Amino acid sequence: MSDERPARGLTALLTTAMAFSMMQLFLLGALGPRLVERFGISETLLGLTTTVGFGTAAVLSPLGGRIVDRVGPRRALVTLLALSALALALIGAAPGPGFLLAAVALGGVPQALANPATNKAILAAVPPARRGAVTGTKQSGVQVGAFAAGLPLASAAGALGWRGAVWAAAAVALLAAVWAWHTVPPHMSPAPTTPGGPTAGDRRTVGWLAAFSVFLGAGIASVNTYLALFGAGRLGMGPAVAGALVAVLGVAGIAGRVGWSRAAAPGRAPWLPGGLAAGAVAAAALLALAEHAPPLVWAGAVAVGVFAVAGNAVSMVLVLQRSAPGRAGQDSALVAAGFFTGFAVGPPLFGTLAAGGRYDQGWLLVAAEFGAAGAVALTWALRDRRTRESVA
């Protein structure tokens, strides 16, 4: 992968894989107003779809990490893209809520494989100096998926129907699986590590990042799931404009993930999660104020992307900096499991408030979740600094 063109091709593929690993849930969020109106899905059930998808991913993530470490990135990437295509196709064919939830549960499998497979590929093919930038770019793929769900696909639903839009996404995911098979080498040996490498003390980092990710995921998932519905139901936006809120969140998340990951040098990276969580608290406050000043919803969506969404990418940079190559898949999976747990827990809690029209309280709950994530991150950063100073 020393040639620049193959390196760019791999980065593009990893970004695409991340986009499709969560595409189904972004689509359900962006199409939420249409599904509530035409498919008979309540606000509570819309939140339950997120719980089912990410609950499945959280449970399967530790196993997924071990599988990726065993079979390698190529097979894992092809499998996750093929399963993403199947899950999307089944969602588009769902005759009722029960079938829909089963299809969403299947979509949790590629989510469980995504971070371990893509991180393993980065460790194997990307030199240490470029890993932060590549990690931020591929993590931004999740927000590329949010943008695609919130603007082109949500707009296409007006012409094709919501089922047609989901089936179109499924077809592209299947093409991406073929791309992965022809792009990723069958056997990828680990690239050289930085001098010193991970230490035994770095094993504690995974636990702290997983705890941080639980609270961060709970807040982000609530925003992803209910932002469009909030815009349509409480701010008087049409379905297409409300879906554009998700697209704006996606674009801001791309910029945030790429930018903050590039800034996550080893000495600075431990302090970034706490700072990003503080910015996320302010973003949630803007959403809470939007019922009184509707234009603030756009500023809130941008700020959630720049700060909250970027926090997950920085977490993965820290995993790559602190993990031994042989455990990269498992460590990535454990941190992802925390993130997915938060995604499973957050929307149902928010949904109980949204069902009663108490969106302002819901956004304050999101602010509290982001605040808890910040407290965990700051506590770990302080302990990590003391530990490294004592070793030095």
Coordinates of C-alpha atoms in Angstrom, one line a residue:
M1 CA 0.0 0.0 0.0
S2 CA 3.0 2.3 -0.4
D3 CA 1.6 3.6 -3.7
E4 CA -0.7 6.7 -3.0
R5 CA -3.5 5.6 -5.4
P6 CA -4.1 2.2 -3.7
A7 CA -3.9 3.9 -0.3
R8 CA -6.6 6.4 -1.4
G9 CA -8.7 3.6 -2.8
L10 CA -8.5 1.7 0.5
T11 CA -9.5 4.8 2.5
A12 CA -12.5 5.4 0.2
L13 CA -13.5 1.7 0.6
L14 CA -13.3 1.9 4.4
T15 CA -15.3 5.1 4.4
T16 CA -18.0 3.5 2.3
A17 CA -18.1 0.4 4.7
M18 CA -18.6 2.7 7.7
A19 CA -21.3 4.6 5.8
F20 CA -23.3 1.4 5.1
S21 CA -22.8 -0.2 8.5
M22 CA -25.2 2.3 10.0
M23 CA -27.2 3.4 6.9
Q24 CA -30.3 1.6 7.9
L25 CA -30.7 3.6 11.2
F26 CA -30.0 6.9 9.6
L27 CA -32.6 6.1 6.9
L28 CA -35.2 5.3 9.5
G29 CA -34.5 8.5 11.3
A30 CA -34.5 10.7 8.2
L31 CA -37.7 8.9 6.9
G32 CA -39.2 9.1 10.4
P33 CA -41.9 11.7 9.5
R34 CA -43.0 9.5 6.5
L35 CA -43.0 6.3 8.5
V36 CA -45.0 7.8 11.3
E37 CA -47.6 9.1 8.9
R38 CA -47.8 6.3 6.4
F39 CA -46.5 3.1 8.1
G40 CA -48.2 3.6 11.4
I41 CA -45.0 3.7 13.4
S42 CA -45.3 5.6 16.7
E43 CA -42.5 7.8 18.2
T44 CA -41.9 5.0 20.8
L45 CA -41.5 2.3 18.1
L46 CA -39.2 4.5 16.1
G47 CA -36.9 4.7 19.1
L48 CA -37.2 0.9 19.5
T49 CA -35.8 0.3 16.1
T50 CA -32.6 2.0 17.2
T51 CA -32.6 0.0 20.4
V52 CA -32.9 -3.3 18.5
G53 CA -30.3 -2.4 15.9
F54 CA -27.7 -1.2 18.3
G55 CA -28.6 -3.6 21.1
T56 CA -27.8 -6.4 18.6
A57 CA -24.5 -4.7 17.6
A58 CA -23.5 -4.2 21.3
V59 CA -24.1 -7.9 22.1
L60 CA -22.2 -9.1 19.1
S61 CA -19.3 -6.6 19.0
P62 CA -17.0 -8.6 21.3
L63 CA -17.5 -11.7 19.2
G64 CA -17.2 -9.6 16.0
G65 CA -13.8 -8.3 17.1
R66 CA -12.5 -11.8 17.7
I67 CA -13.8 -12.9 14.3
V68 CA -12.1 -10.0 12.5
D69 CA -8.8 -10.8 14.2
R70 CA -9.2 -14.4 13.0
V71 CA -10.5 -14.0 9.4
G72 CA -8.8 -10.7 8.5
P73 CA -10.2 -7.4 7.1
R74 CA -11.0 -8.6 3.5
R75 CA -13.6 -11.2 4.5
A76 CA -15.0 -9.1 7.3
L77 CA -15.5 -6.1 5.0
V78 CA -17.2 -8.1 2.3
T79 CA -19.5 -9.7 4.8
L80 CA -20.5 -6.5 6.5
L81 CA -21.4 -4.8 3.2
A82 CA -23.3 -7.9 1.9
L83 CA -25.3 -8.1 5.2
S84 CA -25.9 -4.3 5.1
A85 CA -27.4 -4.8 1.6
L86 CA -29.6 -7.7 2.8
A87 CA -30.8 -5.8 5.9
L88 CA -31.7 -2.7 3.8
A89 CA -33.5 -4.9 1.2
L90 CA -35.6 -6.5 4.0
I91 CA -36.4 -3.2 5.6
G92 CA -37.7 -2.0 2.2
A93 CA -39.9 -5.2 2.0
A94 CA -41.2 -5.1 5.5
P95 CA -45.0 -5.6 5.6
G96 CA -45.3 -4.5 9.3
P97 CA -43.5 -3.4 12.4
G98 CA -42.4 -6.9 13.5
F99 CA -40.7 -7.7 10.2
L100 CA -39.1 -4.2 10.3
L101 CA -37.6 -4.8 13.7
A102 CA -36.2 -8.2 12.6
A103 CA -34.5 -6.6 9.6
V104 CA -33.1 -3.9 11.8
A105 CA -31.7 -6.6 14.2
L106 CA -29.9 -8.2 11.2
G107 CA -28.4 -4.8 10.4
G108 CA -26.7 -4.9 13.8
V109 CA -24.3 -7.6 12.6
P110 CA -22.5 -5.3 10.1
Q111 CA -22.4 -2.7 12.8
A112 CA -20.6 -5.1 15.1
L113 CA -18.0 -5.8 12.3
A114 CA -17.4 -2.3 11.1
N115 CA -15.0 -0.7 13.5
P116 CA -12.9 -3.9 14.1
A117 CA -12.6 -4.6 10.4
T118 CA -11.7 -1.1 9.3
N119 CA -9.3 -0.5 12.2
K120 CA -7.6 -3.8 11.5
A121 CA -7.2 -2.8 7.9
I122 CA -5.6 0.6 8.9
L123 CA -3.1 -1.1 11.2
A124 CA -2.2 -3.5 8.5
A125 CA -1.9 -1.1 5.6
V126 CA -1.3 2.4 6.9
P127 CA 1.9 3.7 8.4
P128 CA 1.6 5.2 11.9
A129 CA 2.1 8.8 10.8
R130 CA -1.1 8.7 8.7
R131 CA -3.3 6.5 10.8
G132 CA -5.0 9.5 12.6
A133 CA -6.0 11.1 9.3
V134 CA -7.2 7.9 7.7
T135 CA -9.1 6.9 10.8
G136 CA -10.9 10.3 10.9
T137 CA -11.7 10.0 7.2
K138 CA -13.1 6.5 7.4
Q139 CA -15.0 7.3 10.7
S140 CA -16.6 10.2 8.7
G141 CA -18.1 7.6 6.6
V142 CA -20.8 7.2 9.2
Q143 CA -21.7 10.8 8.6
V144 CA -21.6 10.4 4.9
G145 CA -24.3 7.8 5.5
A146 CA -26.2 10.3 7.5
F147 CA -25.9 12.9 4.7
A148 CA -27.0 10.4 2.1
A149 CA -30.0 9.3 4.2
G150 CA -31.0 12.9 5.1
L151 CA -30.8 14.5 1.7
P152 CA -30.6 12.5 -1.5
L153 CA -32.4 9.4 -0.2
A154 CA -35.0 11.3 1.8
S155 CA -35.6 13.4 -1.3
A156 CA -35.8 10.3 -3.5
A157 CA -38.4 8.9 -1.2
G158 CA -40.7 11.6 -2.6
A159 CA -40.4 10.2 -6.1
L160 CA -39.7 6.5 -5.4
G161 CA -41.6 6.0 -2.2
W162 CA -39.7 5.2 1.0
R163 CA -39.4 1.6 0.1
G164 CA -37.8 2.4 -3.3
A165 CA -35.3 4.7 -1.6
V166 CA -34.2 2.0 0.8
W167 CA -33.9 -0.6 -2.0
A168 CA -31.7 1.8 -4.0
A169 CA -29.4 2.0 -0.9
A170 CA -29.4 -1.8 -0.8
A171 CA -28.2 -2.1 -4.4
V172 CA -25.3 0.3 -3.8
A173 CA -24.3 -1.6 -0.7
L174 CA -24.1 -4.8 -2.8
L175 CA -21.9 -3.1 -5.4
A176 CA -19.6 -2.0 -2.5
A177 CA -19.3 -5.6 -1.4
V178 CA -18.0 -6.6 -4.8
W179 CA -15.6 -3.6 -4.7
A180 CA -14.2 -4.8 -1.4
W181 CA -13.6 -8.3 -2.7
H182 CA -11.5 -6.9 -5.6
T183 CA -9.8 -4.1 -3.7
V184 CA -8.6 -5.6 -0.3
P185 CA -5.7 -8.1 -0.5
P186 CA -6.5 -11.5 0.9
H187 CA -3.7 -11.4 3.4
M188 CA -2.6 -8.1 5.1
S189 CA 0.4 -8.1 7.4
P190 CA 0.6 -5.5 10.2
A191 CA 2.5 -2.3 9.3
P192 CA 5.3 -1.3 11.6
T193 CA 4.3 0.3 14.9
T194 CA 5.6 3.4 16.5
P195 CA 8.6 3.1 18.8
G196 CA 7.6 2.0 22.3
G197 CA 4.2 0.8 21.1
P198 CA 1.3 0.1 23.5
T199 CA 2.0 -0.9 27.1
A200 CA 0.2 -3.1 29.6
G201 CA -1.1 0.1 31.3
D202 CA -2.9 1.0 28.0
R203 CA -5.2 -1.9 28.5
R204 CA -7.2 0.3 31.0
T205 CA -7.8 2.8 28.2
V206 CA -10.3 0.5 26.5
G207 CA -12.5 0.4 29.6
W208 CA -12.5 4.1 30.0
L209 CA -13.2 4.7 26.3
A210 CA -16.0 2.2 26.4
A211 CA -17.6 4.0 29.4
F212 CA -17.2 7.4 27.7
S213 CA -18.8 5.9 24.5
V214 CA -21.9 4.7 26.4
F215 CA -22.9 8.2 27.4
L216 CA -21.8 9.8 24.1
G217 CA -23.7 7.2 22.1
A218 CA -26.9 7.7 24.1
G219 CA -26.9 11.4 23.3
I220 CA -26.0 11.1 19.6
A221 CA -28.5 8.3 19.0
S222 CA -31.3 10.4 20.4
V223 CA -30.4 13.3 18.1
N224 CA -30.1 11.0 15.0
T225 CA -33.4 9.4 15.7
Y226 CA -35.6 12.4 16.7
L227 CA -34.1 15.4 15.1
A228 CA -36.1 15.2 11.8
L229 CA -39.2 14.3 13.7
F230 CA -38.7 17.3 16.1
G231 CA -38.3 19.6 13.0
A232 CA -41.4 18.3 11.4
G233 CA -43.6 17.9 14.5
R234 CA -42.6 20.9 16.6
L235 CA -41.0 23.4 14.3
G236 CA -43.4 23.1 11.4
M237 CA -40.9 21.9 8.8
G238 CA -41.9 19.8 5.8
P239 CA -40.6 16.2 5.6
A240 CA -37.8 17.1 3.1
V241 CA -36.6 20.1 5.1
A242 CA -36.7 18.0 8.3
G243 CA -34.7 15.3 6.6
A244 CA -32.2 18.0 5.6
L245 CA -31.5 18.5 9.3
V246 CA -30.0 15.0 9.3
A247 CA -28.0 15.9 6.2
V248 CA -26.6 19.0 7.9
L249 CA -25.7 16.9 10.9
G250 CA -23.9 14.5 8.6
V251 CA -21.9 17.2 6.8
A252 CA -20.8 18.8 10.1
G253 CA -19.9 15.3 11.5
I254 CA -17.7 14.7 8.5
A255 CA -15.8 17.9 9.1
G256 CA -15.6 17.3 12.8
R257 CA -14.3 13.7 12.5
V258 CA -11.7 14.4 9.9
G259 CA -10.5 17.6 11.6
W260 CA -10.3 16.4 15.2
S261 CA -8.8 13.1 14.2
R262 CA -6.0 14.9 12.4
A263 CA -5.5 17.0 15.6
A264 CA -5.3 13.9 17.8
A265 CA -1.6 13.6 18.2
P266 CA -0.6 11.1 21.0
G267 CA 0.1 13.9 23.5
R268 CA -3.1 15.8 22.8
A269 CA -5.5 13.0 22.0
P270 CA -6.4 12.0 25.7
W271 CA -7.7 15.5 26.4
L272 CA -9.9 15.8 23.3
P273 CA -12.8 13.6 24.3
G274 CA -13.6 15.7 27.3
G275 CA -13.4 19.0 25.4
L276 CA -15.6 17.6 22.6
A277 CA -18.1 16.5 25.1
A278 CA -18.3 20.0 26.6
G279 CA -19.0 21.4 23.1
A280 CA -21.7 18.7 22.7
V281 CA -23.4 19.9 25.9
A282 CA -23.7 23.4 24.4
A283 CA -25.0 21.8 21.2
A284 CA -27.8 20.1 23.1
A285 CA -28.7 23.3 24.8
L286 CA -29.2 25.0 21.4
L287 CA -31.6 22.2 20.4
A288 CA -33.5 22.8 23.7
L289 CA -33.9 26.5 22.9
A290 CA -35.0 25.8 19.3
E291 CA -38.7 25.6 20.2
H292 CA -38.5 29.2 21.2
A293 CA -36.1 30.3 18.4
P294 CA -36.4 27.7 15.6
P295 CA -33.3 28.8 13.6
L296 CA -31.2 27.5 16.5
V297 CA -32.1 24.0 15.4
W298 CA -29.7 24.3 12.5
A299 CA -26.9 25.6 14.7
G300 CA -27.6 22.8 17.2
A301 CA -27.4 20.2 14.4
V302 CA -24.0 21.6 13.2
A303 CA -22.6 21.7 16.7
V304 CA -23.7 18.1 17.5
G305 CA -21.8 17.0 14.4
V306 CA -18.7 19.0 15.0
F307 CA -18.3 18.1 18.7
A308 CA -20.4 15.0 19.7
V309 CA -20.1 13.0 16.5
A310 CA -16.3 13.7 16.3
G311 CA -15.8 12.2 19.8
N312 CA -16.3 8.7 18.5
A313 CA -13.6 9.2 15.8
V314 CA -11.1 10.4 18.4
S315 CA -11.9 7.4 20.5
M316 CA -10.9 5.1 17.7
V317 CA -7.7 7.1 17.1
L318 CA -6.9 6.4 20.8
V319 CA -7.6 2.7 20.3
L320 CA -5.2 2.5 17.4
Q321 CA -2.6 4.5 19.4
R322 CA -2.9 2.3 22.5
S323 CA -3.7 -1.2 21.2
A324 CA -1.3 -4.0 20.2
P325 CA -1.8 -5.0 16.6
G326 CA -2.9 -8.5 17.6
R327 CA -5.7 -7.1 19.7
A328 CA -6.8 -4.1 17.5
G329 CA -10.0 -5.9 16.4
Q330 CA -11.0 -6.9 19.9
D331 CA -10.2 -3.5 21.5
S332 CA -12.0 -1.7 18.7
A333 CA -15.0 -3.9 19.2
L334 CA -15.1 -3.4 23.0
V335 CA -15.1 0.4 22.6
A336 CA -17.7 0.1 19.8
A337 CA -19.8 -2.1 22.1
G338 CA -20.0 0.8 24.6
F339 CA -21.0 3.2 21.9
F340 CA -23.7 0.8 20.6
T341 CA -25.0 0.3 24.1
G342 CA -25.5 4.0 24.4
F343 CA -27.2 4.0 21.0
A344 CA -29.6 1.2 22.3
V345 CA -30.4 3.0 25.6
G346 CA -30.7 6.6 24.5
P347 CA -33.6 6.8 22.0
P348 CA -36.1 4.9 24.2
L349 CA -35.5 7.3 27.1
F350 CA -35.9 10.2 24.7
G351 CA -38.9 8.6 23.1
T352 CA -40.9 8.6 26.3
L353 CA -40.5 12.3 26.5
A354 CA -41.1 12.9 22.8
A355 CA -44.3 10.9 22.9
G356 CA -45.6 13.4 25.5
G357 CA -44.4 16.4 23.4
R358 CA -41.7 17.2 25.9
Y359 CA -38.9 17.7 23.4
D360 CA -37.3 20.4 25.5
Q361 CA -36.8 18.0 28.4
G362 CA -35.5 15.4 25.9
W363 CA -32.7 17.7 24.7
L364 CA -31.8 18.5 28.3
L365 CA -31.5 14.7 28.9
V366 CA -29.2 14.6 25.9
A367 CA -27.1 17.5 27.4
A368 CA -26.9 15.5 30.7
E369 CA -25.6 12.4 28.8
F370 CA -23.0 14.4 27.0
G371 CA -22.0 16.0 30.3
A372 CA -21.5 12.5 31.9
A373 CA -19.4 11.5 28.9
G374 CA -17.2 14.5 29.5
A375 CA -16.8 13.7 33.2
V376 CA -15.7 10.2 32.3
A377 CA -13.2 11.4 29.7
L378 CA -11.7 14.1 31.9
T379 CA -11.3 11.7 34.8
W380 CA -9.5 9.2 32.6
A381 CA -7.3 11.9 31.0
L382 CA -6.1 13.0 34.5
R383 CA -5.4 9.5 35.6
D384 CA -3.6 8.7 32.4
R385 CA -1.4 11.7 32.8
R386 CA -0.5 10.8 36.4
T387 CA 0.2 7.2 35.3
R388 CA 2.6 8.3 32.5
E389 CA 4.3 10.8 34.7
S390 CA 5.0 8.2 37.3
V391 CA 6.4 5.8 34.7
A392 CA 8.6 8.5 33.3

